[in-house]
Coordinates of C-alpha atoms in Angstrom, one line a residue:
M1 CA 0.9 55.9 -26.5
Q2 CA 1.6 55.4 -22.8
N3 CA -2.1 54.4 -22.3
K4 CA -1.8 51.9 -25.2
F5 CA 1.3 50.2 -23.7
G6 CA -0.4 50.2 -20.3
F7 CA -3.4 48.4 -21.8
M8 CA -1.2 45.9 -23.6
A9 CA 0.7 45.1 -20.4
L10 CA -2.6 44.6 -18.6
M11 CA -3.9 42.2 -21.3
I12 CA -0.6 40.2 -21.2
C13 CA -0.9 39.9 -17.4
V14 CA -4.6 38.8 -17.7
L15 CA -3.6 36.2 -20.4
L16 CA -0.7 34.9 -18.3
A17 CA -2.9 34.5 -15.3
A18 CA -5.6 32.7 -17.2
T19 CA -3.0 30.4 -18.8
T20 CA -1.5 29.6 -15.4
G21 CA -4.9 28.9 -14.0
L22 CA -5.7 26.5 -16.9
S23 CA -2.4 24.7 -16.5
R24 CA -3.0 24.3 -12.8
A25 CA -6.5 23.0 -13.4
A26 CA -5.2 20.6 -16.0
D27 CA -2.6 19.1 -13.7
K28 CA -3.1 15.4 -13.3
P29 CA -3.9 14.4 -9.7
L30 CA -1.1 12.7 -8.0
I31 CA -1.9 9.5 -6.0
L32 CA 0.6 8.5 -3.4
C33 CA -0.2 4.8 -3.0
G34 CA 1.1 2.0 -0.8
A35 CA 3.0 -0.5 -3.0
A36 CA 0.7 -3.4 -1.8
F37 CA -2.0 -2.0 -4.1
R38 CA 0.0 -1.7 -7.3
M39 CA -1.6 -4.4 -9.4
P40 CA -5.3 -3.5 -8.8
M41 CA -4.5 0.3 -8.7
D42 CA -2.9 0.3 -12.1
E43 CA -6.0 -1.3 -13.6
I44 CA -8.3 0.9 -11.6
V45 CA -6.5 4.0 -12.9
T46 CA -6.8 2.7 -16.5
A47 CA -10.6 2.1 -16.0
F48 CA -11.1 5.5 -14.5
T49 CA -9.4 7.2 -17.4
Q50 CA -11.4 5.2 -19.9
Q51 CA -14.7 6.1 -18.3
T52 CA -14.0 9.8 -17.4
G53 CA -11.3 10.9 -19.8
L54 CA -9.3 12.2 -16.8
E55 CA -5.7 11.1 -16.3
V56 CA -3.9 10.6 -13.0
N57 CA -0.4 9.9 -11.9
V58 CA 0.5 7.3 -9.3
S59 CA 3.6 7.0 -7.1
Y60 CA 4.1 3.7 -5.3
A61 CA 6.3 3.1 -2.2
G62 CA 6.2 1.8 1.4
V63 CA 3.6 3.8 3.3
G64 CA 6.2 5.0 5.9
T65 CA 8.2 6.5 3.0
L66 CA 5.1 8.0 1.5
L67 CA 4.0 9.6 4.7
S68 CA 7.5 11.2 5.2
Q69 CA 7.3 12.4 1.6
I70 CA 4.0 14.0 2.2
S71 CA 5.2 15.7 5.3
L72 CA 8.3 17.1 3.6
S73 CA 6.9 18.1 0.2
R74 CA 3.3 19.1 1.1
R75 CA 2.4 17.7 -2.3
G76 CA -0.1 15.2 -3.6
D77 CA -3.8 14.8 -4.1
I78 CA -4.7 11.4 -2.7
F79 CA -3.1 9.2 -0.1
V80 CA -3.7 5.4 -0.2
A81 CA -2.6 3.3 2.8
P82 CA -3.1 -0.3 3.8
S83 CA -4.4 0.4 7.4
P84 CA -6.7 2.8 9.2
D85 CA -4.1 3.4 11.9
I86 CA -1.7 4.8 9.2
M87 CA -4.5 7.1 8.0
K88 CA -5.0 8.3 11.6
K89 CA -1.3 9.3 11.7
A90 CA -1.7 11.2 8.5
A91 CA -4.9 12.9 9.8
K92 CA -3.2 13.8 13.1
Q93 CA -0.3 15.4 11.2
G94 CA -2.9 17.5 9.4
H95 CA -2.5 16.0 5.9
L96 CA -6.0 14.8 5.2
V97 CA -9.3 16.6 4.3
P98 CA -11.7 15.4 7.0
G99 CA -14.5 13.2 6.0
T100 CA -12.9 12.0 2.7
I101 CA -11.6 8.5 3.8
R102 CA -12.8 5.6 1.6
E103 CA -12.2 1.9 2.2
T104 CA -11.2 -0.4 -0.6
G105 CA -10.1 -4.1 -0.2
Y106 CA -9.2 -6.2 2.8
F107 CA -6.2 -8.5 2.9
V108 CA -4.5 -11.0 5.3
P109 CA -0.8 -11.5 6.2
S110 CA 0.3 -14.9 4.8
I111 CA 3.4 -16.9 3.9
N112 CA 4.3 -16.7 0.2
V113 CA 6.7 -19.2 -1.3
Q114 CA 8.2 -20.2 -4.6
K115 CA 5.8 -22.0 -6.9
G116 CA 5.5 -25.7 -5.9
N117 CA 6.8 -24.9 -2.4
P118 CA 10.2 -26.7 -3.0
K119 CA 11.3 -26.1 0.6
R120 CA 8.0 -27.6 2.0
I121 CA 7.3 -24.6 4.2
R122 CA 3.9 -25.2 5.9
S123 CA 3.9 -22.9 8.9
L124 CA 5.6 -19.9 10.5
Q125 CA 7.7 -22.3 12.6
D126 CA 9.0 -23.8 9.3
M127 CA 10.4 -20.4 8.4
A128 CA 12.7 -20.7 11.4
R129 CA 14.3 -23.9 10.1
P130 CA 18.1 -23.5 9.6
G131 CA 19.3 -22.9 6.1
L132 CA 16.3 -21.1 4.7
R133 CA 16.5 -17.8 2.9
I134 CA 13.6 -15.6 3.9
A135 CA 12.7 -11.9 3.5
I136 CA 10.2 -9.5 5.1
G137 CA 9.4 -5.9 4.4
N138 CA 11.4 -3.3 6.3
P139 CA 9.3 -3.0 9.5
E140 CA 10.2 0.6 10.0
T141 CA 8.7 1.8 6.7
V142 CA 6.6 -1.0 5.2
Y143 CA 3.3 -2.1 6.6
V144 CA 3.7 -5.8 5.8
G145 CA 7.1 -5.6 7.5
I146 CA 5.7 -4.4 10.8
L147 CA 3.0 -7.1 10.6
A148 CA 5.8 -9.7 10.0
A149 CA 7.8 -8.5 12.9
E150 CA 4.8 -8.6 15.2
I151 CA 3.9 -12.1 14.1
A152 CA 7.4 -13.3 14.7
D153 CA 7.6 -11.6 18.1
K154 CA 4.3 -13.0 19.4
S155 CA 4.1 -16.4 17.8
L156 CA 7.7 -17.8 17.9
T157 CA 9.6 -19.1 20.9
P158 CA 12.8 -17.1 21.7
Q159 CA 14.9 -19.7 20.0
E160 CA 12.7 -19.9 16.9
R161 CA 12.6 -16.1 16.7
K162 CA 16.4 -16.0 16.8
Q163 CA 16.7 -18.5 13.9
F164 CA 13.9 -16.7 12.0
R165 CA 15.9 -13.4 12.3
K166 CA 19.1 -15.3 11.2
N167 CA 17.3 -16.6 8.1
I168 CA 16.3 -13.1 6.9
V169 CA 18.7 -12.3 4.1
T170 CA 17.2 -8.9 3.2
Y171 CA 14.4 -6.5 4.0
G172 CA 12.2 -5.3 1.2
E173 CA 12.0 -1.5 0.7
D174 CA 8.3 -1.9 -0.3
F175 CA 5.9 -4.6 -1.1
N176 CA 6.7 -4.8 -4.8
K177 CA 10.4 -5.3 -4.1
L178 CA 9.5 -8.0 -1.5
A179 CA 7.5 -9.8 -4.1
A180 CA 10.3 -9.5 -6.7
L181 CA 12.7 -11.3 -4.4
L182 CA 10.4 -14.3 -4.5
V183 CA 9.6 -14.1 -8.2
L184 CA 13.4 -14.0 -9.0
R185 CA 14.0 -16.9 -6.6
Q186 CA 16.4 -14.9 -4.4
V187 CA 14.5 -16.1 -1.3
D188 CA 12.6 -19.2 -0.4
A189 CA 9.7 -17.5 1.4
V190 CA 8.4 -14.1 2.5
I191 CA 5.7 -13.0 4.9
G192 CA 3.5 -11.2 2.5
F193 CA -0.3 -11.1 1.8
S194 CA -3.0 -13.5 0.9
Y195 CA -3.4 -12.3 -2.7
L196 CA 0.2 -12.4 -3.8
D197 CA -0.1 -15.8 -5.7
K198 CA -2.8 -14.1 -7.8
W199 CA -0.4 -11.4 -8.8
F200 CA 2.1 -14.0 -10.0
P201 CA 0.2 -17.3 -10.4
E202 CA 3.0 -19.1 -12.2
K203 CA 5.7 -18.0 -9.8
I204 CA 4.2 -17.9 -6.3
D205 CA 2.1 -20.0 -3.9
T206 CA 0.4 -18.8 -0.7
I207 CA 0.5 -20.7 2.6
K208 CA -2.0 -19.7 5.2
L209 CA -0.7 -18.7 8.6
A210 CA -2.3 -20.4 11.6
P211 CA -5.2 -18.2 12.8
T212 CA -3.5 -17.7 16.1
D213 CA -0.4 -16.3 14.3
I214 CA -2.4 -13.5 12.6
Q215 CA -2.6 -10.5 14.9
R216 CA -4.5 -8.1 12.6
I217 CA -5.5 -7.7 9.0
G218 CA -5.3 -4.7 6.6
V219 CA -7.8 -2.7 4.6
G220 CA -7.1 -0.1 1.9
N221 CA -7.9 3.4 3.0
A222 CA -7.8 6.4 0.5
A223 CA -8.3 10.0 1.4
L224 CA -8.0 13.5 -0.1
L225 CA -4.9 15.4 0.8
H226 CA -5.0 19.1 1.9
Y227 CA -2.4 19.9 -0.8
T228 CA -4.5 18.9 -3.8
D229 CA -4.1 21.0 -6.9
N230 CA -7.1 19.5 -8.6
R231 CA -9.8 18.7 -6.1
P232 CA -12.7 18.0 -8.5
A233 CA -10.7 15.3 -10.4
A234 CA -9.3 13.9 -7.1
E235 CA -12.8 13.7 -5.6
R236 CA -14.0 11.9 -8.8
F237 CA -11.2 9.3 -8.4
L238 CA -12.0 8.8 -4.7
S239 CA -15.7 8.1 -5.6
F240 CA -14.5 5.7 -8.4
L241 CA -12.5 3.8 -5.8
A242 CA -15.8 3.1 -3.9
A243 CA -17.7 2.2 -7.1
P244 CA -18.6 -1.4 -8.2
E245 CA -16.0 -1.3 -11.0
A246 CA -13.2 -0.8 -8.6
E247 CA -14.6 -3.5 -6.3
R248 CA -14.7 -5.9 -9.2
I249 CA -11.0 -5.2 -9.9
F250 CA -10.0 -5.7 -6.3
R251 CA -11.8 -9.0 -6.3
K252 CA -10.1 -10.0 -9.5
Y253 CA -6.8 -9.8 -7.7
H254 CA -8.2 -11.7 -4.7
Y255 CA -8.5 -8.9 -2.2
F256 CA -11.5 -9.4 0.1
A257 CA -14.5 -7.1 -0.4
T258 CA -15.6 -7.3 3.3
L259 CA -14.2 -7.9 6.7
R260 CA -16.5 -10.9 6.9
E261 CA -14.9 -12.5 3.9
A262 CA -11.4 -12.0 5.3
C263 CA -12.3 -13.5 8.7
D264 CA -14.0 -16.4 7.1
W265 CA -10.8 -17.1 5.0
I266 CA -8.7 -17.0 8.2
G267 CA -11.2 -19.0 10.2
Q268 CA -11.3 -16.6 13.1
E269 CA -12.3 -13.0 13.9
K270 CA -9.4 -10.5 13.7
P271 CA -9.1 -6.8 14.2
V272 CA -8.5 -4.4 11.3
G273 CA -5.4 -2.3 11.7
G274 CA -4.0 -1.2 15.0
D275 CA -0.7 -0.1 16.3
Y276 CA 2.3 -2.3 17.2
L277 CA 5.3 -0.7 19.1
L278 CA 8.3 -2.0 17.2
P279 CA 11.0 -3.3 19.5
E280 CA 14.4 -1.5 19.2
D281 CA 16.1 -4.7 18.0
W282 CA 14.2 -4.4 14.7
A283 CA 15.6 -0.9 14.0
G284 CA 18.2 -0.1 11.5
N285 CA 17.4 -2.7 8.8

């Protein structure tokens, strides 16, 4: 009888272990993705599931917030960021599996305004006109925010910069919230990205910055996290991001497929990524 109970206990343990293993293997990969990729990424995830039968979960936020989340939770399968310098930080902190970084779409900082441009904003200097309501991303946590701060610091006169800062009515917590401010007409203009008018063609227009105002451009980078619970599925998704179908979707939303295309749109060669030491007077927004 004792041997019988011992055998039954052993079988229960084996079954529990097997069930736990299956549940873990069946976990949907978690993609931690910069909010600037939401529109194409949602469609790419749908296409991936349709083609492979595999489902994934996506969490969108500002990349600074996501990087802090990864550091604290040690969770996630894939990290998607808008610049190689951010991925270097993630790699330096030990979060990434070496050799897994994939590039996706390029994009250029631009002025985004309400449809029809009722305030007649044609340049960065126009954003420093008194009486305008403008917004930028939080430069401490949002990639487009630090690009905006750098552009204002390097391209405006001290007087223009002072008025530009005065015109800022809020700082977006991530790119989606920055875009929503414009869609809901809560601001007249934002410093966003070249593709935003294609996200909301009936609500937003894009105004090019002068080539000399643009300090750098962004490119999507995706990599496998060390903490992945489902590496095979995560690796398949990474491969899909580099496939023609994903490139087609990025083009649909007017991301640039190559650096050459992005620089041709600007009219000048520009570096991809790079660091900018944020001055202290931008802190605490």
